[in-house]
Coordinates of C-alpha atoms in Angstrom, one line a residue:
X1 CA -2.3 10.5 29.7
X2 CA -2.6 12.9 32.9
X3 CA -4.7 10.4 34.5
X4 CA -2.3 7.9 34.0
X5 CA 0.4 10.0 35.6
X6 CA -1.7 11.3 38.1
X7 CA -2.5 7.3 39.0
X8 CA 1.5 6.8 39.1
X9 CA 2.0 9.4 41.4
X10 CA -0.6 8.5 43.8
X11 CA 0.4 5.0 44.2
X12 CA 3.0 4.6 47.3
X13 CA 5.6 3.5 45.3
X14 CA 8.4 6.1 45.6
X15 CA 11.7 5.7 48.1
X16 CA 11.0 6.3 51.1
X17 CA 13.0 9.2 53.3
X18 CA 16.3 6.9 54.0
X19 CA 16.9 5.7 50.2
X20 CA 14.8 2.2 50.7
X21 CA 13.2 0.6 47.5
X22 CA 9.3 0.4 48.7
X23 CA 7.2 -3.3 47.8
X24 CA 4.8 -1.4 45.8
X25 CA 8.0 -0.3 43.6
X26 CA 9.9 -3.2 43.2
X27 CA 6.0 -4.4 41.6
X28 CA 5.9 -1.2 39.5
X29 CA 9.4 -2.2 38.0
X30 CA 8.7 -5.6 37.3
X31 CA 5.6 -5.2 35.9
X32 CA 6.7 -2.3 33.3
X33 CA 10.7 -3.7 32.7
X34 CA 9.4 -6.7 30.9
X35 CA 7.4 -4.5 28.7
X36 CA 9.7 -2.3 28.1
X37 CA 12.2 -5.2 27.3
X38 CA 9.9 -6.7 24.6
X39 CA 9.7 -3.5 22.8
X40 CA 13.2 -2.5 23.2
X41 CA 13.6 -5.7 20.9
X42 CA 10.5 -5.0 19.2
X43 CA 12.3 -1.6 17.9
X44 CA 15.6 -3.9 16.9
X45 CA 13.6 -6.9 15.0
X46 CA 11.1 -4.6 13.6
X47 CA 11.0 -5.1 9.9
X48 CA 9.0 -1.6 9.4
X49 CA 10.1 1.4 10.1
X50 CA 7.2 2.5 11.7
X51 CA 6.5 0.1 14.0
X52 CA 10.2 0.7 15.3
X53 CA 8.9 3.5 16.2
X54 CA 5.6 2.8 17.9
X55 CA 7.9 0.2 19.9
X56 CA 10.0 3.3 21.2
X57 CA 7.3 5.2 22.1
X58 CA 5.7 2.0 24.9
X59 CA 9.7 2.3 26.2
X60 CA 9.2 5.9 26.6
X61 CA 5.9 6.2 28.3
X62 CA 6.8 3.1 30.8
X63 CA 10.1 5.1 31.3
X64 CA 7.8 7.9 32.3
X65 CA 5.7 6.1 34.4
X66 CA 9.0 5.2 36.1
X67 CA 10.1 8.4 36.9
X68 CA 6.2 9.3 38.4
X69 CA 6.7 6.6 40.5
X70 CA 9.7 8.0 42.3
X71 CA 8.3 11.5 42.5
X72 CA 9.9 12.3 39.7
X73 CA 6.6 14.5 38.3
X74 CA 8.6 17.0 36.7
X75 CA 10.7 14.2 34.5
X76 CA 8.0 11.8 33.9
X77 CA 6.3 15.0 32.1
X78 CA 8.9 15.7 30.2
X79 CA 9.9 12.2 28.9
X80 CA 6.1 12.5 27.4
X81 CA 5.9 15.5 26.4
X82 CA 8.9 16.2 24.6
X83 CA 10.2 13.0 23.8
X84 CA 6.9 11.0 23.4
X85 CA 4.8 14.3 22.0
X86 CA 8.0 15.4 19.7
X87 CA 10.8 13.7 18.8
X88 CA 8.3 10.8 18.0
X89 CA 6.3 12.5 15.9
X90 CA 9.0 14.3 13.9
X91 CA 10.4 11.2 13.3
X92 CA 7.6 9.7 12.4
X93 CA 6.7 12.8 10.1
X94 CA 10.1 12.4 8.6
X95 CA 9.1 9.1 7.6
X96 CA 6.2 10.1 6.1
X97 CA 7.6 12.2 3.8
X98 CA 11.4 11.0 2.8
X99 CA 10.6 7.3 3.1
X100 CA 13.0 4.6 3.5
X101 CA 13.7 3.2 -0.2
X102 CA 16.5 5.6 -1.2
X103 CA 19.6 5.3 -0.1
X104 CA 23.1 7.3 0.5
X105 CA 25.8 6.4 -1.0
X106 CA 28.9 4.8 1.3
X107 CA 31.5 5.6 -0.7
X108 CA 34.4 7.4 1.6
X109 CA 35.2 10.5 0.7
X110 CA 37.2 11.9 3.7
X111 CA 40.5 10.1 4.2
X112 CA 41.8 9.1 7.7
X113 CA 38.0 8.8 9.2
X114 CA 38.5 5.4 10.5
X115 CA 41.6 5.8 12.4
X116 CA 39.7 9.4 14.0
X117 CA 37.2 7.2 14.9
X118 CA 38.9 4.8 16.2
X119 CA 40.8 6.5 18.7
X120 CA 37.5 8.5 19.4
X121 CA 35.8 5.1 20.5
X122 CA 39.0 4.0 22.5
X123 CA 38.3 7.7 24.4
X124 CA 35.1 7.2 24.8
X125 CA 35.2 3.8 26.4
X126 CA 37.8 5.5 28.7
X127 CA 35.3 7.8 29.9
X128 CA 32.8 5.5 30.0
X129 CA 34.3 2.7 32.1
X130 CA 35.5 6.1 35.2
X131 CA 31.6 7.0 34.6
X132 CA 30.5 3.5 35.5
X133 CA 33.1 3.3 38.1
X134 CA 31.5 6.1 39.8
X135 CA 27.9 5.0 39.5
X136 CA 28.5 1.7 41.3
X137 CA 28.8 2.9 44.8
X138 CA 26.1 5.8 44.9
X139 CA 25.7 7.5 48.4
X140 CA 21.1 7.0 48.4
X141 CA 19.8 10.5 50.6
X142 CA 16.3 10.0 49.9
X143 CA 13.5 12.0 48.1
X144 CA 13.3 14.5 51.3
X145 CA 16.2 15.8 50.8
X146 CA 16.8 15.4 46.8
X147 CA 13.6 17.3 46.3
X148 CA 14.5 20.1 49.1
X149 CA 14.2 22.7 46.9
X150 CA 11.8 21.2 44.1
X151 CA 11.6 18.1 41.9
X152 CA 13.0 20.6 38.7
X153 CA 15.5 21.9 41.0
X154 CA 16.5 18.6 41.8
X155 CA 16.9 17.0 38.6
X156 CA 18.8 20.4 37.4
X157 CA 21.5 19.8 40.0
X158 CA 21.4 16.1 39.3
X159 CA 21.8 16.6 35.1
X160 CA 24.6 19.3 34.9
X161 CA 26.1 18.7 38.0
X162 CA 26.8 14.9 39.6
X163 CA 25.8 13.1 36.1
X164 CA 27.1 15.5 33.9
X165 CA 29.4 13.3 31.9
X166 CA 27.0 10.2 32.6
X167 CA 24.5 12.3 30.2
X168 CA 27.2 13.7 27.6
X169 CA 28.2 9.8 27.6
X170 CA 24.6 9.3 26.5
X171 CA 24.4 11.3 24.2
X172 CA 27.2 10.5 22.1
X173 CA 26.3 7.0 22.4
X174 CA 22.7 7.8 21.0
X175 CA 24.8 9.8 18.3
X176 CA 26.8 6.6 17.3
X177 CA 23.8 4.1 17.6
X178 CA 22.1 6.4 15.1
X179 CA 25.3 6.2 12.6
X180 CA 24.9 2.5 13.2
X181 CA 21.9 2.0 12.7
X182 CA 21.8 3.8 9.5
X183 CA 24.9 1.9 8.6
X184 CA 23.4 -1.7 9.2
X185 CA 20.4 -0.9 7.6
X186 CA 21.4 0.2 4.2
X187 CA 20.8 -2.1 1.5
X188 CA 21.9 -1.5 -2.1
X189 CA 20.1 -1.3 -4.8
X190 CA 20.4 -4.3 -7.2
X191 CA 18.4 -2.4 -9.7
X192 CA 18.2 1.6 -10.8
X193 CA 15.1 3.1 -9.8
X194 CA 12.2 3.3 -12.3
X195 CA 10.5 6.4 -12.3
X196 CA 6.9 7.1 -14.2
X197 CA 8.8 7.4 -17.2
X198 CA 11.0 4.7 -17.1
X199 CA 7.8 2.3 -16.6
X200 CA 5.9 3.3 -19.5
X201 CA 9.4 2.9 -21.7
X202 CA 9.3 -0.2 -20.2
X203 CA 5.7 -1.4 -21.0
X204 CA 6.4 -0.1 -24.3
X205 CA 9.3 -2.2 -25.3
X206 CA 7.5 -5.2 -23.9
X207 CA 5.0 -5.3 -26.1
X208 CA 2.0 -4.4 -23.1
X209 CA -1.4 -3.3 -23.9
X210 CA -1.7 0.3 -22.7
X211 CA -5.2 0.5 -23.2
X212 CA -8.2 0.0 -21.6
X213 CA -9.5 -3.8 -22.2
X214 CA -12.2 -3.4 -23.9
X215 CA -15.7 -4.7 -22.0
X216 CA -17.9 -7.2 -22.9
X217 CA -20.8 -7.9 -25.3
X218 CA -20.8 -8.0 -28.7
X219 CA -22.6 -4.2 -29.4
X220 CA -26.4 -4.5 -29.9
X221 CA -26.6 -8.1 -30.2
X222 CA -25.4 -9.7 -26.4
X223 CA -24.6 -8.0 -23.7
X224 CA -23.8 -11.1 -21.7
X225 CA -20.4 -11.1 -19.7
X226 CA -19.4 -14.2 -20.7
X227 CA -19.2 -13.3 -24.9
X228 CA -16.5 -11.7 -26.1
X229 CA -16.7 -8.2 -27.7
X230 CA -16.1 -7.2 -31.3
X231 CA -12.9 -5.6 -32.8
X232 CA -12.1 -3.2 -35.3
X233 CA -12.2 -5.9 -37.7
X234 CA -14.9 -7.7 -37.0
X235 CA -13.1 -10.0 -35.0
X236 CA -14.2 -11.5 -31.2
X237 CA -11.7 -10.1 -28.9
X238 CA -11.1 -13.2 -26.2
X239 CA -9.5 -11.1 -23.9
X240 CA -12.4 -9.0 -23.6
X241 CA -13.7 -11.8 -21.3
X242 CA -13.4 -11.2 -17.4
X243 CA -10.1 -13.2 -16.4
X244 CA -12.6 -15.0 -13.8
X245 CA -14.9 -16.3 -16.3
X246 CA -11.9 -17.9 -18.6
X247 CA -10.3 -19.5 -15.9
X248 CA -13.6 -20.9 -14.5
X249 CA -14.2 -22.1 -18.3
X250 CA -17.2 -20.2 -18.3
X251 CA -16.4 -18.3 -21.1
X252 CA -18.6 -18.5 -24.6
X253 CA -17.6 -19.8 -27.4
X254 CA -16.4 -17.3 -30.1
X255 CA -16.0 -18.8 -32.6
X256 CA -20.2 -19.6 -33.1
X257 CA -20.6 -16.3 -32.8
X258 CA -18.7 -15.1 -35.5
X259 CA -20.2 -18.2 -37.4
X260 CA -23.3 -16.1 -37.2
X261 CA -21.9 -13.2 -38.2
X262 CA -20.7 -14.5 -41.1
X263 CA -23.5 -16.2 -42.3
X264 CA -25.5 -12.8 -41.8
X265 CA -22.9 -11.4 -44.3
X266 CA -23.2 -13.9 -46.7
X267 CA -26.9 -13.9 -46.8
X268 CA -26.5 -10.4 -48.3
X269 CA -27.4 -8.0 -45.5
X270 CA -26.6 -4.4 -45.8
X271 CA -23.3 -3.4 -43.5
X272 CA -24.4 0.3 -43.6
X273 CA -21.7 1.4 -46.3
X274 CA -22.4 -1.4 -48.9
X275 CA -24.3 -1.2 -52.2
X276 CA -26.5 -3.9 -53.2
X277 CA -28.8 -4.8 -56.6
X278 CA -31.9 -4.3 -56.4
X279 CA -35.4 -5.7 -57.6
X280 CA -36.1 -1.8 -59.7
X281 CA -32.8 -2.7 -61.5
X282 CA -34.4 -6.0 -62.9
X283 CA -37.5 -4.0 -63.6
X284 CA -39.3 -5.3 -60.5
X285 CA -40.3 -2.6 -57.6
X286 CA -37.6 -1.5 -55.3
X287 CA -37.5 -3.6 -52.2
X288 CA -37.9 -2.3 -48.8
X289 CA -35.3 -3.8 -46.9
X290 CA -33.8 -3.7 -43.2
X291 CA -30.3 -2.5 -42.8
X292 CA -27.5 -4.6 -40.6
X293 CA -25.5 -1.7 -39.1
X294 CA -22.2 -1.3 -39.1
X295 CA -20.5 -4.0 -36.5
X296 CA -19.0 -0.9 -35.2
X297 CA -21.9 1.0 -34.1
X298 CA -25.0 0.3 -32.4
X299 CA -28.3 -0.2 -33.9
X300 CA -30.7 2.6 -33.8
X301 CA -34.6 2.4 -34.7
X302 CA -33.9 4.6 -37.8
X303 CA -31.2 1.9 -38.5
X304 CA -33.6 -0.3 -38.8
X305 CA -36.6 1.6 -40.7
X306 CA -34.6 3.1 -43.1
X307 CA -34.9 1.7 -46.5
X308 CA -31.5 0.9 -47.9
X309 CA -30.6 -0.1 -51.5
X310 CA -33.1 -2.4 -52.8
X311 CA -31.8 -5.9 -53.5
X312 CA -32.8 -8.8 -55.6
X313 CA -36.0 -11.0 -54.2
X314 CA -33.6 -14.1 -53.7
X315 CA -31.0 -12.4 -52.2
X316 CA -34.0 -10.6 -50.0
X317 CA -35.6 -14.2 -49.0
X318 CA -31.8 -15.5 -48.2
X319 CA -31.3 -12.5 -45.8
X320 CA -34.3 -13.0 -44.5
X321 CA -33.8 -17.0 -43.7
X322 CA -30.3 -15.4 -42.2
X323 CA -32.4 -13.3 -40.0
X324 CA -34.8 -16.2 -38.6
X325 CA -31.8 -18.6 -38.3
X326 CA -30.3 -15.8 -36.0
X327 CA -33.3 -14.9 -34.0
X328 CA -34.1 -18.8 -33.7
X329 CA -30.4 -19.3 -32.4
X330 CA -31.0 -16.3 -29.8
X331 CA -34.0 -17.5 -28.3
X332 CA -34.1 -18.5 -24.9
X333 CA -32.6 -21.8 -23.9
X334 CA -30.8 -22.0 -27.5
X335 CA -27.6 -19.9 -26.4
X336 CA -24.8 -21.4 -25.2
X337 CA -25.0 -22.2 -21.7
X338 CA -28.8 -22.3 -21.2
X339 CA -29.4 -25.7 -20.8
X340 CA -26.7 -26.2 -18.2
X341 CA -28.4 -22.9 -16.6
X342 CA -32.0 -24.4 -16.4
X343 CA -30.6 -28.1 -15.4

């Protein structure tokens, strides 16, 4: 940024001693006025906030570089540093932490406000139009003699003393274009604001899983992404299926696999918690069978080795046939899938 300025002020582009606008100047101007045009317009059609805000601040440092240019150092500084550097920033902090989604009420609460206003505006443009009457006709002396003193000096005499009520004009029209804009801007809120609370009572009513979905796989048996998983009751869960895979029809088919579950039941397979005849009953030797766990938990090798309750020889041979049905069906290129997979 200092080299910028420093490049402004270097370039001959400042009045000369009797008042005259220089070439170089007349360049500078139109170079910078159409920028600062487009984001004088870019700060009115903006639909964020804080790129409002970013267009005010290209206005501001092309004002500055301005104000360099007519040997204006002092000025040029400040319109960077304080309104650039501060009043920028703060409002872009102020941003940052209120927001812009709530909104005051407009409800009038002080009577007779309109008319005082009114009349204030009519006052105004009174002073306004003997301000503007005065500015036409300037008398031009030249930076020699402006700057006899210093540049500060100069701008000090020019601020509170010939332009004194050009600037308190300024200001209180920056004061009403703020009370304007903050009028034109509001919007009212069709709906009452939902909070954390007010979502989750929401979700609630609607019937919403709140939950986790639960992931795919049925336990120890697949842990393919495209089979559903297993619900408290034994049930394939559908929705346990990535979104991406049902949509792309890519999903398996649940109802085989809980064709196979049920024909592991039938055949008389152990479910962990279930009691079962055995051959020692019959006066045969007991039967070392394997245990199906519990659809709910996982297989373990103990699972597995563990004798359970002995059962009848048929019912033993039928679980069994169960069994190599299921590993059969499991193999590779027999699941669903695997034939379009290897084609």
């Amino acid at each position: 940024m200092n080299a910028a300025l420093h490049l402004a002020a270097t370039v001959p582009a400042s009045l000369t001693s009797t008042g005259q606008t220089t070439t170089a100047e007349a360049v500078l101007f139109w170079v910078l006025a159409p920028i600062m045009v487009l984001s004088a317009l870019g700060l009115l059609f903006a639909r964020k906030a804080v790129h409002a805000a970013l267009a005010i601040v290209v206005v501001m440092i092309s004002l500055a570089f301005l104000y360099v240019a007519q040997d204006a150092v002092f000025l040029g500084v400040v319109q960077v540093v304080v309104y650039t550097g501060a009043v920028m920033m703060l409002f872009l902090f102020v941003l940052m932490l209120v927001g812009v989604d709530r909104s005051d009420s407009l409800v009038e609460t002080i009577r007779g406000q309109r008319w005082t206003g009114l009349l204030a505006g009519v006052g105004l443009g009174v002073v306004l139009v003997g301000v503007v009457g005065r500015a036409l006709y300037p008398t031009p002396v030249g930076l020699d003699q402006a700057n006899a003193d210093s540049n500060p000096t100069g701008v000090a005499r020019l601020v509170f003393g010939e332009h004194v009520f050009a600037f308190e004009v300024v200001g209180a029209l920056l004061v009403t274009a703020a009370l304007g804009a903050l009028v034109l801007t509001h919007r009212r809120r069709l709906t009452p604001h939902l909070g954390q609370k007010e979502r989750a009572e929401r979700r609630l009513r609607s019937g919403a899983l709140l939950t986790p979905l639960p992931a795919p796989g049925v336990y120890a048996r697949h842990n393919a992404m495209d089979v559903p998983a297993l619900g408290p009751d034994g049930q394939p869960l559908e929705h346990s299926v990535p979104r991406v895979l049902r949509v792309r029809g890519q999903e398996a088919d649940a109802r085989e696999y809980a064709a196979r579950i049920d024909r592991v039941l039938a055949g008389g397979w152990a479910t962990g918690a279930g009691s079962f005849t055995s051959d020692a009953e019959e006066g045969g030797p007991p039967a070392r069978t394997r245990v199906l766990p519990d659809l709910q938990h996982p297989a373990t090798t103990e699972d597995l080795d563990t004798p359970g309750p002995a059962t009848s020889s048929a019912a033993s041979g039928e679980a069994r046939t169960a069994d190599a049905d299921e590993v059969r069906d499991d193999a590779p290129g027999t699941r669903p899938g695997d034939e379009e997979d290897a084609r």
